[in-house]
Short mmCIF file of C-alpha atoms in Angstrom, two decimals:
data_model
loop_
_atom_site.label_atom_id
_atom_site.label_comp_id
_atom_site.label_asym_id
_atom_site.label_seq_id
_atom_site.Cartn_x
_atom_site.Cartn_y
_atom_site.Cartn_z
CA UNK A 7 -0.07 -0.08 0.12
CA UNK A 8 3.00 2.29 0.64
CA UNK A 9 3.78 1.82 -2.97
CA UNK A 10 0.40 2.62 -4.56
CA UNK A 11 0.81 5.90 -2.38
CA UNK A 12 3.57 6.87 -3.76
CA UNK A 13 2.36 6.34 -6.83
CA UNK A 14 -0.73 8.00 -6.17
CA UNK A 15 0.34 11.28 -4.41
CA UNK A 16 3.43 11.45 -6.88
CA UNK A 17 1.18 12.09 -9.83
CA UNK A 18 -0.69 14.60 -8.16
CA UNK A 19 2.32 16.50 -6.79
CA UNK A 20 3.58 15.69 -10.74
CA UNK A 21 0.38 17.48 -11.89
CA UNK A 22 1.51 20.47 -9.75
CA UNK A 23 4.74 20.71 -11.73
CA UNK A 24 3.22 20.28 -15.39
CA UNK A 25 0.73 23.31 -14.15
CA UNK A 26 3.76 25.47 -13.41
CA UNK A 27 5.75 23.60 -16.26
CA UNK A 28 2.58 24.75 -18.59
CA UNK A 29 3.52 28.40 -18.22
CA UNK A 30 7.00 28.34 -18.55
CA UNK A 31 6.33 26.12 -22.05
CA UNK A 32 3.93 28.15 -23.05
CA UNK A 33 6.28 32.00 -22.75
CA UNK A 34 8.72 29.81 -24.86
CA UNK A 35 6.76 28.30 -27.47
CA UNK A 36 5.15 31.84 -28.33
CA UNK A 37 8.16 34.07 -27.71
CA UNK A 38 11.16 31.97 -27.53
CA UNK A 39 12.34 33.47 -24.29
CA UNK A 40 13.45 31.14 -21.58
CA UNK A 41 11.42 32.71 -18.70
CA UNK A 42 14.10 32.38 -15.34
CA UNK A 43 11.37 34.78 -13.11
CA UNK A 44 8.59 32.19 -13.68
CA UNK A 45 9.84 30.29 -10.24
CA UNK A 46 9.95 34.07 -8.21
CA UNK A 47 6.64 34.78 -10.09
CA UNK A 48 5.15 31.11 -8.22
CA UNK A 49 6.55 32.58 -5.23
CA UNK A 50 5.21 36.29 -5.51
CA UNK A 51 1.82 34.55 -5.80
CA UNK A 52 2.43 32.06 -2.85
CA UNK A 53 3.39 35.04 -0.47
CA UNK A 54 0.49 37.09 -1.24
CA UNK A 55 -2.02 34.57 -1.34
CA UNK A 56 -0.65 33.69 2.48
CA UNK A 57 -0.94 37.37 3.38
CA UNK A 58 -4.30 37.51 2.27
CA UNK A 59 -5.00 34.25 4.19
CA UNK A 60 -3.12 35.96 7.44
CA UNK A 61 -4.60 39.17 7.33
CA UNK A 62 -8.03 39.25 6.18
CA UNK A 63 -8.50 34.91 6.18
CA UNK A 64 -9.11 35.01 2.76
CA UNK A 65 -9.31 30.95 1.72
CA UNK A 66 -6.14 30.70 -0.50
CA UNK A 67 -8.77 29.22 -3.49
CA UNK A 68 -10.72 32.83 -3.10
CA UNK A 69 -7.77 35.00 -3.81
CA UNK A 70 -7.05 33.11 -6.62
CA UNK A 71 -10.20 36.21 -7.78
CA UNK A 72 -7.82 38.70 -6.92
CA UNK A 73 -4.20 37.12 -7.42
CA UNK A 74 -4.82 35.77 -10.94
CA UNK A 75 -5.61 39.13 -12.48
CA UNK A 76 -3.05 40.72 -10.64
CA UNK A 77 -0.14 38.43 -11.44
CA UNK A 78 -1.56 38.90 -15.37
CA UNK A 79 -1.48 42.66 -15.02
CA UNK A 80 2.60 41.85 -13.62
CA UNK A 81 3.47 39.85 -15.98
CA UNK A 82 2.27 42.04 -18.91
CA UNK A 83 3.60 44.71 -17.65
CA UNK A 84 6.98 43.35 -17.03
CA UNK A 85 6.68 42.16 -21.04
CA UNK A 86 6.10 45.66 -21.85
CA UNK A 87 8.50 47.60 -19.53
CA UNK A 88 11.48 45.49 -18.97
CA UNK A 89 11.52 42.74 -22.06
CA UNK A 90 10.31 44.54 -25.14
CA UNK A 91 12.52 47.24 -24.77
CA UNK A 92 15.60 44.27 -24.45
CA UNK A 93 14.14 42.34 -27.87
CA UNK A 94 14.00 45.53 -29.63
CA UNK A 95 17.28 46.60 -28.80
CA UNK A 96 18.63 43.15 -30.12
CA UNK A 97 16.00 42.61 -32.99
CA UNK A 98 18.79 42.01 -35.42
CA UNK A 99 21.37 40.20 -33.06
CA UNK A 100 21.55 36.29 -34.66
CA UNK A 101 21.24 34.54 -30.89
CA UNK A 102 19.65 37.66 -28.34
CA UNK A 103 20.57 36.29 -24.78
CA UNK A 104 19.37 40.00 -23.11
CA UNK A 105 15.94 38.34 -22.50
CA UNK A 106 17.41 35.18 -20.90
CA UNK A 107 19.88 37.73 -18.80
CA UNK A 108 16.65 39.87 -17.63
CA UNK A 109 14.57 37.29 -16.33
CA UNK A 110 17.38 35.57 -14.48
CA UNK A 111 18.39 39.10 -13.19
CA UNK A 112 14.50 39.86 -12.72
CA UNK A 113 14.08 36.24 -10.51
CA UNK A 114 17.39 37.85 -8.18
CA UNK A 115 15.96 41.31 -7.63
CA UNK A 116 12.03 40.03 -6.89
CA UNK A 117 13.88 37.54 -4.42
CA UNK A 118 15.72 39.89 -2.70
CA UNK A 119 12.65 42.51 -2.60
CA UNK A 120 10.54 39.42 -0.73
CA UNK A 121 12.82 38.89 1.72
CA UNK A 122 13.68 42.30 2.09
CA UNK A 123 9.67 43.06 2.61
CA UNK A 124 8.86 40.48 4.31
CA UNK A 125 11.33 38.51 5.74
CA UNK A 126 12.93 34.67 4.98
CA UNK A 127 10.14 32.84 7.34
CA UNK A 128 8.87 29.91 5.90
CA UNK A 129 4.98 30.75 5.79
CA UNK A 130 1.98 28.13 5.09
CA UNK A 131 -1.27 28.81 5.26
CA UNK A 132 -3.01 26.34 7.93
CA UNK A 133 -6.36 25.89 6.37
CA UNK A 134 -8.78 23.57 7.96
CA UNK A 135 -8.32 21.26 4.86
CA UNK A 136 -4.51 21.96 4.46
CA UNK A 137 -3.40 18.38 6.49
CA UNK A 138 -6.66 16.72 5.22
CA UNK A 139 -6.67 13.49 3.36
CA UNK A 140 -9.25 11.03 1.50
CA UNK A 141 -8.91 7.02 3.46
CA UNK A 142 -9.57 4.99 0.44
CA UNK A 143 -9.37 1.68 2.20
CA UNK A 144 -6.08 2.36 3.70
CA UNK A 145 -4.67 4.55 0.34
CA UNK A 146 -4.44 7.91 1.59
CA UNK A 147 -4.72 11.13 -0.82
CA UNK A 148 -3.87 14.36 0.45
CA UNK A 149 -7.08 16.93 -0.59
CA UNK A 150 -5.20 20.03 -1.38
CA UNK A 151 -2.88 17.86 -3.64
CA UNK A 152 -5.75 16.40 -5.20
CA UNK A 153 -7.16 19.92 -5.62
CA UNK A 154 -4.36 21.14 -7.23
CA UNK A 155 -4.06 18.01 -9.38
CA UNK A 156 -7.85 19.32 -10.49
CA UNK A 157 -6.82 22.27 -11.41
CA UNK A 158 -3.89 21.56 -13.27
CA UNK A 159 -6.54 19.41 -15.94
CA UNK A 160 -8.89 22.02 -15.95
CA UNK A 161 -6.47 24.40 -16.55
CA UNK A 162 -4.46 22.69 -19.15
CA UNK A 163 -7.89 21.49 -21.16
CA UNK A 164 -8.89 25.12 -21.31
CA UNK A 165 -5.33 26.30 -22.39
CA UNK A 166 -5.35 24.08 -24.76
CA UNK A 167 -9.12 25.07 -25.91
CA UNK A 168 -8.06 28.64 -25.61
CA UNK A 169 -5.08 27.97 -28.19
CA UNK A 170 -6.36 25.97 -31.17
CA UNK A 171 -10.06 27.36 -30.55
CA UNK A 172 -10.11 31.48 -30.21
CA UNK A 173 -8.78 34.12 -32.52
CA UNK A 174 -6.70 35.36 -29.94
CA UNK A 175 -4.88 31.68 -29.63
CA UNK A 176 -4.79 30.93 -33.24
CA UNK A 177 -2.65 34.16 -33.42
CA UNK A 178 -0.63 33.16 -30.72
CA UNK A 179 0.44 29.79 -32.48
CA UNK A 180 1.11 32.00 -35.58
CA UNK A 181 3.57 34.08 -33.69
CA UNK A 182 5.10 31.20 -32.15
CA UNK A 183 5.68 30.09 -35.98
CA UNK A 184 7.12 33.30 -37.55
CA UNK A 185 6.89 36.10 -35.59
CA UNK A 186 7.75 38.24 -38.50
CA UNK A 187 4.82 37.16 -40.71
CA UNK A 188 2.50 37.26 -37.71
CA UNK A 189 3.33 40.69 -38.58
CA UNK A 190 2.45 40.95 -41.92
CA UNK A 191 -0.39 39.45 -41.52
CA UNK A 192 -1.73 42.40 -39.00
CA UNK A 193 -1.18 40.36 -36.03
CA UNK A 194 -0.08 43.15 -32.93
CA UNK A 195 3.04 40.92 -32.14
CA UNK A 196 4.37 42.99 -29.16
CA UNK A 197 0.48 42.90 -27.79
CA UNK A 198 0.76 38.97 -28.57
CA UNK A 199 3.99 38.90 -26.72
CA UNK A 200 2.42 40.61 -23.45
CA UNK A 201 -0.80 38.95 -22.91
CA UNK A 202 1.74 35.28 -23.76
CA UNK A 203 3.33 36.81 -20.68
CA UNK A 204 0.50 37.88 -18.66
CA UNK A 205 -0.90 34.27 -19.25
CA UNK A 206 2.57 32.59 -18.22
CA UNK A 207 2.88 34.59 -14.80
CA UNK A 208 -0.61 34.04 -14.08
CA UNK A 209 -0.52 30.41 -14.41
CA UNK A 210 2.97 30.29 -12.31
CA UNK A 211 0.82 32.10 -9.47
CA UNK A 212 -2.12 29.96 -9.85
CA UNK A 213 0.41 27.10 -8.91
CA UNK A 214 1.41 29.25 -6.26
CA UNK A 215 -1.72 29.46 -4.99
CA UNK A 216 -2.40 26.06 -5.00
CA UNK A 217 0.90 25.46 -3.00
CA UNK A 218 0.13 27.46 -0.17
CA UNK A 219 -2.16 25.15 1.49
CA UNK A 220 0.48 22.80 1.98
CA UNK A 221 3.72 23.56 0.87
CA UNK A 222 5.77 26.25 3.12
CA UNK A 223 6.80 29.97 1.09
CA UNK A 224 10.10 31.51 1.62
CA UNK A 225 11.79 34.16 -0.99
CA UNK A 226 13.57 31.33 -2.36
CA UNK A 227 10.93 28.23 -2.76
CA UNK A 228 10.30 29.30 -6.54
CA UNK A 229 13.95 27.83 -7.40
CA UNK A 230 13.03 24.33 -5.95
CA UNK A 231 10.41 24.17 -8.87
CA UNK A 232 11.63 26.23 -11.36
CA UNK A 233 14.54 23.29 -11.74
CA UNK A 234 11.94 20.61 -11.84
CA UNK A 235 9.74 23.10 -14.61
CA UNK A 236 12.79 23.84 -16.89
CA UNK A 237 13.45 19.45 -16.58
CA UNK A 238 9.26 18.99 -17.51
CA UNK A 239 9.33 21.38 -20.53
CA UNK A 240 12.51 19.87 -22.11
CA UNK A 241 11.04 16.50 -21.38
CA UNK A 242 7.99 17.09 -22.58
CA UNK A 243 9.13 18.83 -25.54
CA UNK A 244 10.04 22.62 -25.80
CA UNK A 245 6.48 24.69 -26.44
CA UNK A 246 4.51 21.53 -25.82
CA UNK A 247 1.44 21.88 -23.81
CA UNK A 248 0.42 18.10 -23.49
CA UNK A 249 4.34 17.58 -23.42
CA UNK A 250 3.83 19.83 -20.17
CA UNK A 251 1.84 17.97 -18.16
CA UNK A 252 2.89 14.57 -19.16
CA UNK A 253 6.89 15.74 -18.15
CA UNK A 254 5.32 17.26 -14.56
CA UNK A 255 3.28 13.82 -14.54
CA UNK A 256 6.35 11.87 -14.71
CA UNK A 257 8.46 13.74 -12.83
CA UNK A 258 6.45 13.79 -9.91
CA UNK A 259 5.97 9.89 -10.31
CA UNK A 260 9.84 9.03 -10.18
CA UNK A 261 10.21 11.46 -7.85
CA UNK A 262 7.91 10.11 -5.18
CA UNK A 263 8.35 6.36 -5.92
CA UNK A 264 12.13 6.41 -5.26
CA UNK A 265 11.68 8.43 -2.62
CA UNK A 266 10.47 4.93 -1.04
CA UNK A 267 13.46 3.21 -1.56
CA UNK A 268 16.29 5.70 -1.14
CA UNK A 269 16.86 9.45 0.60
CA UNK A 270 15.58 12.44 -0.87
CA UNK A 271 19.42 13.22 -2.33
CA UNK A 272 19.18 10.13 -4.58
CA UNK A 273 15.96 10.67 -5.71
CA UNK A 274 17.59 14.24 -7.03
CA UNK A 275 20.64 12.70 -8.32
CA UNK A 276 18.34 9.79 -10.14
CA UNK A 277 15.82 12.23 -11.60
CA UNK A 278 18.49 14.13 -13.16
CA UNK A 279 20.70 11.30 -14.18
CA UNK A 280 17.63 9.50 -16.22
CA UNK A 281 16.77 12.83 -17.84
CA UNK A 282 19.98 13.38 -19.19
CA UNK A 283 19.64 9.65 -20.28
CA UNK A 284 16.64 10.58 -21.87
CA UNK A 285 17.80 13.57 -23.77
CA UNK A 286 20.55 11.23 -25.44
CA UNK A 287 18.13 9.25 -27.15
CA UNK A 288 15.25 11.55 -27.80
CA UNK A 289 16.62 15.58 -27.66
CA UNK A 290 13.78 16.99 -28.69
CA UNK A 291 11.22 15.46 -25.89
CA UNK A 292 8.55 13.79 -25.80
CA UNK A 293 6.05 15.68 -28.07
CA UNK A 294 8.77 17.75 -29.30
CA UNK A 295 8.42 16.83 -32.98
CA UNK A 296 5.24 15.87 -33.50
CA UNK A 297 3.63 18.58 -31.74
CA UNK A 298 4.54 22.54 -32.14
CA UNK A 299 3.36 26.08 -32.22
CA UNK B 14 -5.04 60.73 -55.65
CA UNK B 15 -3.04 57.70 -56.27
CA UNK B 16 -3.56 54.91 -53.96
CA UNK B 17 0.24 54.62 -52.88
CA UNK B 18 2.39 57.64 -53.28
CA UNK B 19 6.32 57.24 -52.00
CA UNK B 20 8.25 59.91 -51.86
CA UNK B 21 12.22 60.29 -51.61
CA UNK B 22 12.22 57.15 -49.15
CA UNK B 23 15.60 55.81 -48.24
CA UNK B 24 16.49 52.75 -46.17
CA UNK B 25 19.24 51.78 -44.20
CA UNK B 26 20.66 48.52 -42.63
CA UNK B 27 22.60 49.95 -40.31
CA UNK B 28 25.12 52.27 -42.28
CA UNK B 29 24.02 50.35 -45.27
CA UNK B 30 21.88 51.95 -47.78
CA UNK B 31 19.84 49.91 -49.40
CA UNK B 32 17.08 52.50 -51.07
CA UNK B 33 18.01 56.18 -51.75
CA UNK B 34 15.70 58.64 -52.71
CA UNK B 35 13.05 56.03 -53.93
CA UNK B 36 9.90 57.50 -54.94
CA UNK B 37 6.96 55.50 -56.90
CA UNK B 38 3.54 56.08 -57.21
CA UNK B 39 0.80 53.48 -57.91
CA UNK B 40 -2.96 54.54 -59.30
CA UNK B 41 -6.15 52.87 -58.18
CA UNK B 42 -6.61 49.53 -59.99
CA UNK B 43 -2.83 49.39 -61.60
CA UNK B 44 -0.71 46.49 -61.48
CA UNK B 45 2.59 48.04 -60.93
CA UNK B 46 5.94 45.81 -61.62
CA UNK B 47 8.95 46.31 -59.75
CA UNK B 48 12.32 44.95 -61.59
CA UNK B 49 15.46 44.66 -60.50
CA UNK B 50 18.65 42.41 -60.23
CA UNK B 51 18.89 40.66 -56.69
CA UNK B 52 20.12 42.96 -53.88
CA UNK B 53 18.41 45.54 -55.61
CA UNK B 54 16.52 46.45 -52.69
CA UNK B 55 12.73 45.06 -54.18
CA UNK B 56 12.48 43.01 -51.23
CA UNK B 57 13.39 46.01 -48.99
CA UNK B 58 11.04 47.89 -50.40
CA UNK B 59 8.05 45.78 -49.97
CA UNK B 60 8.98 45.84 -46.10
CA UNK B 61 9.27 49.06 -45.65
CA UNK B 62 5.59 49.78 -47.23
CA UNK B 63 4.47 47.03 -44.59
CA UNK B 64 5.93 49.09 -41.70
CA UNK B 65 8.50 46.24 -40.75
CA UNK B 66 11.38 48.33 -41.90
CA UNK B 67 11.60 52.28 -40.94
CA UNK B 68 12.42 54.59 -44.07
CA UNK B 69 14.97 57.12 -42.14
CA UNK B 70 13.85 59.81 -44.49
CA UNK B 71 10.79 60.21 -46.74
CA UNK B 72 7.66 59.60 -46.73
CA UNK B 73 4.74 56.64 -47.86
CA UNK B 74 1.20 58.00 -48.46
CA UNK B 75 -1.79 55.69 -49.00
CA UNK B 76 -5.02 56.38 -49.75
CA UNK B 77 -4.15 60.57 -48.81
CA UNK B 78 -3.09 59.20 -45.22
CA UNK B 79 1.15 59.22 -44.27
CA UNK B 80 1.52 55.61 -42.96
CA UNK B 81 4.96 56.25 -42.42
CA UNK B 82 5.15 55.58 -38.90
CA UNK B 83 2.09 53.06 -38.76
CA UNK B 84 3.19 49.44 -37.05
CA UNK B 85 2.44 46.76 -39.29
CA UNK B 86 -0.56 45.66 -38.30
CA UNK B 87 -2.18 48.98 -38.77
CA UNK B 88 -0.90 49.10 -42.09
CA UNK B 89 -2.60 46.18 -42.62
CA UNK B 90 -5.67 47.30 -41.11
CA UNK B 91 -5.64 50.57 -43.77
CA UNK B 92 -5.37 47.81 -46.42
CA UNK B 93 -1.99 46.85 -47.51
CA UNK B 94 -0.85 43.22 -47.31
CA UNK B 95 1.80 41.46 -49.01
CA UNK B 96 2.60 37.71 -50.37
CA UNK B 97 5.88 37.27 -48.76
CA UNK B 98 8.94 36.13 -50.23
CA UNK B 99 9.27 31.82 -50.30
CA UNK B 100 5.51 32.25 -49.29
CA UNK B 101 6.47 31.96 -45.41
CA UNK B 102 3.08 30.22 -44.37
CA UNK B 103 2.09 29.25 -40.78
CA UNK B 104 3.61 25.30 -41.94
CA UNK B 105 2.18 23.16 -38.68
CA UNK B 106 -1.39 24.83 -39.44
CA UNK B 107 -4.20 23.82 -41.31
CA UNK B 108 -5.32 25.40 -45.08
CA UNK B 109 -8.12 26.87 -42.73
CA UNK B 110 -6.14 27.92 -40.25
CA UNK B 111 -3.82 29.80 -42.50
CA UNK B 112 -6.82 31.55 -44.20
CA UNK B 113 -8.29 32.56 -40.93
CA UNK B 114 -5.11 34.40 -39.74
CA UNK B 115 -4.86 36.28 -43.12
CA UNK B 116 -8.02 37.72 -41.80
CA UNK B 117 -7.06 38.56 -37.96
CA UNK B 118 -7.59 42.75 -38.54
CA UNK B 119 -10.77 43.65 -37.43
CA UNK B 120 -11.82 45.32 -40.52
CA UNK B 121 -11.35 41.92 -42.76
CA UNK B 122 -12.47 39.54 -40.03
CA UNK B 123 -16.28 41.44 -40.55
CA UNK B 124 -16.15 40.31 -44.33
CA UNK B 125 -14.33 36.91 -43.13
CA UNK B 126 -17.34 35.01 -44.44
CA UNK B 127 -17.86 36.31 -47.58
CA UNK B 128 -14.44 36.38 -48.32
CA UNK B 129 -13.58 33.05 -47.58
CA UNK B 130 -16.24 32.17 -50.18
CA UNK B 131 -15.06 34.00 -52.75
CA UNK B 132 -11.48 32.92 -52.41
CA UNK B 133 -12.87 28.77 -52.27
CA UNK B 134 -14.60 29.70 -55.68
CA UNK B 135 -11.36 31.29 -57.39
CA UNK B 136 -8.92 28.71 -55.56
CA UNK B 137 -11.54 25.29 -55.38
CA UNK B 138 -8.31 23.12 -54.56
CA UNK B 139 -8.29 25.43 -51.05
CA UNK B 140 -11.36 24.18 -50.11
CA UNK B 141 -10.46 20.11 -50.74
CA UNK B 142 -7.77 20.81 -48.53
CA UNK B 143 -9.18 22.81 -45.59
CA UNK B 144 -8.16 20.23 -43.23
CA UNK B 145 -4.79 19.56 -44.62
CA UNK B 146 -1.58 20.75 -42.74
CA UNK B 147 -0.08 23.30 -44.87
CA UNK B 148 3.44 21.80 -44.96
CA UNK B 149 2.37 18.62 -46.57
CA UNK B 150 1.25 20.84 -49.89
CA UNK B 151 3.60 20.86 -52.58
CA UNK B 152 4.90 24.53 -53.60
CA UNK B 153 2.61 25.19 -56.09
CA UNK B 154 0.06 24.49 -53.92
CA UNK B 155 1.60 26.51 -50.83
CA UNK B 156 2.26 29.80 -53.12
CA UNK B 157 -2.05 29.50 -53.77
CA UNK B 158 -2.56 29.36 -49.80
CA UNK B 159 -0.17 32.15 -49.08
CA UNK B 160 -2.23 34.02 -51.97
CA UNK B 161 -5.76 33.26 -50.44
CA UNK B 162 -4.53 34.19 -47.12
CA UNK B 163 -3.19 37.83 -48.09
CA UNK B 164 -7.02 38.09 -50.00
CA UNK B 165 -8.64 37.16 -46.87
CA UNK B 166 -7.11 40.54 -45.65
CA UNK B 167 -9.62 42.36 -47.87
CA UNK B 168 -6.58 44.23 -49.35
CA UNK B 169 -7.01 47.40 -51.35
CA UNK B 170 -3.17 46.75 -52.11
CA UNK B 171 -2.02 43.28 -52.48
CA UNK B 172 2.12 43.00 -52.70
CA UNK B 173 3.76 39.95 -54.15
CA UNK B 174 7.27 39.76 -53.67
CA UNK B 175 8.97 36.71 -55.98
CA UNK B 176 5.67 34.44 -56.06
CA UNK B 177 7.16 32.48 -59.41
CA UNK B 178 10.36 32.39 -57.24
CA UNK B 179 11.23 28.32 -56.99
CA UNK B 180 8.08 26.59 -58.85
CA UNK B 181 7.69 25.04 -61.91
CA UNK B 182 6.70 26.77 -65.28
CA UNK B 183 3.61 25.35 -65.59
CA UNK B 184 2.62 26.22 -61.87
CA UNK B 185 4.12 29.72 -62.50
CA UNK B 186 1.72 30.24 -65.46
CA UNK B 187 -0.89 29.60 -62.99
CA UNK B 188 0.21 32.27 -60.45
CA UNK B 189 0.75 34.85 -62.75
CA UNK B 190 -3.00 33.86 -64.16
CA UNK B 191 -3.85 33.82 -60.53
CA UNK B 192 -2.27 37.71 -60.19
CA UNK B 193 -4.48 38.94 -63.59
CA UNK B 194 -7.64 37.26 -61.57
CA UNK B 195 -6.78 39.39 -58.57
CA UNK B 196 -6.58 42.23 -60.41
CA UNK B 197 -9.51 42.11 -62.33
CA UNK B 198 -11.58 41.95 -59.31
CA UNK B 199 -10.35 45.67 -58.70
CA UNK B 200 -7.15 45.32 -56.38
CA UNK B 201 -3.91 47.39 -56.81
CA UNK B 202 -1.07 44.68 -57.29
CA UNK B 203 2.66 45.45 -56.37
CA UNK B 204 5.02 43.16 -58.29
CA UNK B 205 8.28 42.27 -57.53
CA UNK B 206 9.49 39.60 -60.21
CA UNK B 207 12.37 37.81 -61.10
CA UNK B 208 10.48 36.32 -64.14
CA UNK B 209 10.63 40.09 -65.38
CA UNK B 210 8.95 39.31 -69.04
CA UNK B 211 6.28 37.51 -67.66
CA UNK B 212 6.08 40.16 -64.79
CA UNK B 213 5.68 42.98 -67.02
CA UNK B 214 3.84 41.43 -69.78
CA UNK B 215 0.87 41.70 -67.13
CA UNK B 216 1.47 44.04 -65.93
CA UNK B 217 0.33 48.04 -66.46
CA UNK B 218 3.51 49.77 -65.34
CA UNK B 219 6.81 49.48 -64.09
CA UNK B 220 9.86 50.28 -62.45
CA UNK B 221 13.33 49.11 -62.56
CA UNK B 222 15.50 49.56 -59.46
CA UNK B 223 18.85 49.00 -59.24
CA UNK B 224 21.74 49.75 -56.66
CA UNK B 225 18.46 51.24 -54.23
CA UNK B 226 17.45 53.40 -56.76
CA UNK B 227 14.64 53.69 -59.53
CA UNK B 228 16.70 54.09 -62.84
CA UNK B 229 13.90 53.88 -65.04
CA UNK B 230 10.25 53.80 -64.65
CA UNK B 231 7.65 53.58 -67.81
CA UNK B 232 4.59 51.94 -69.40
CA UNK B 233 4.81 47.96 -69.29
CA UNK B 234 5.05 48.55 -73.03
CA UNK B 235 7.54 50.78 -73.05
CA UNK B 236 10.16 49.05 -71.30
CA UNK B 237 9.62 45.88 -72.44
CA UNK B 238 11.38 47.57 -75.76
CA UNK B 239 13.23 49.61 -73.84
CA UNK B 240 17.34 48.80 -74.90
CA UNK B 241 18.76 48.79 -71.13
CA UNK B 242 16.43 46.29 -70.12
CA UNK B 243 16.27 43.93 -73.03
CA UNK B 244 19.72 43.24 -72.33
CA UNK B 245 20.10 43.67 -68.46
CA UNK B 246 16.90 41.53 -67.76
CA UNK B 247 15.48 39.96 -70.73
CA UNK B 248 18.71 38.41 -72.00
CA UNK B 249 17.87 39.50 -75.57
#
């Protein structure tokens, strides 16, 4: 039963990783930017959600209504006023890395800003359901993880529909495929970039909100998650939506099951090693060659 | 009033001058051909009109309104579209998605249904292949789709950048026929083409671009009989 429990909880946690990776893969797929600040945005949402709960007694899940629009705006403005000038300046550079360095710097800046304002404490919203679990004849399923997993599935499906069925989603995919021609077809590319970065950031925020009832937030909590998200995105195939979900589930599963047999340090080594071996055989990731924007 | 009026534009790539004091006029309903060797600045001209490149000096006026400093998407909305060199389709998308993307701007989106029907009548092949991924089509079909996509923008001026490049001679004839058809529908055409003889034959007037300046202009008939054009571009 220990193993089954590990499998189930691994998959649930994997869903959360997948959700975070979804935001990252979206930003990469459309803008071809690797957003190093993605984890920092996750952390900001965790901290905000925590304090809204702590001060106003707002349930973390309800704080979605406030925090998600806020994260979207934060992402949009980040693209508009920080990333866009760098992209414009590097328009004719063959291999631009300015935006990548910028997001890495931004991540450090955000982390230290939060450290300064909120301190380095480990914070978790102890809600009524934080420690709750469902017992299915001995199999124990953590309730907040289950909620997070369900949210991931819903968001992934909605997002996939958005990309494939809506005018804006189609324009986003077109921009990801050929930015220059998207421009020629009358798509306002900078605006599409802003919206993509906004949605990506909002997804990072959503992940944070679903974590805060059972995971401790601190200024550098994003780093734990961003590393995994990078691995997931590459594993699933850069820019692939289903890849993000499947990659997330896989990493969550391996991590959780491996933890049954060895210490956490060894788990990490195993995960990274398996990932490297996988890349040797399939460098484009699981869905990389089949699914493109 | 001319539909498109280009007044002495100069365009630079860094310090290199690609177009120098180029002036050009396109009247409503004309088919204008811009002739020139590789590197003469033909694509630069089209991309400057589209707003992708900005001239260092000079003005571009469309329908009496200056568009020199507008963004590319605003220029499409005004009614100027281009069929880019090498087609540049959204290769991982279906035929239908490519066409729908052609009518992304608010003005053309309103006439989407009507224009889609028009294009399917003009190019029945595209209607048959609605759900096919663009990548899997032949070069000729891709060129048709690229033209269809541009027509979905409901343009007043359509610019073609080397539409016959890399196509079999039979397909080239089809493409040129299609351009003639489009012009007959009242859409003004600006055509950049290396296939000078064919291009001039379906044009009303033409300009010869050499090293970034206009060296000759005139009616298609005049240019076809011009000794310089004959030796340099027609191989006669």
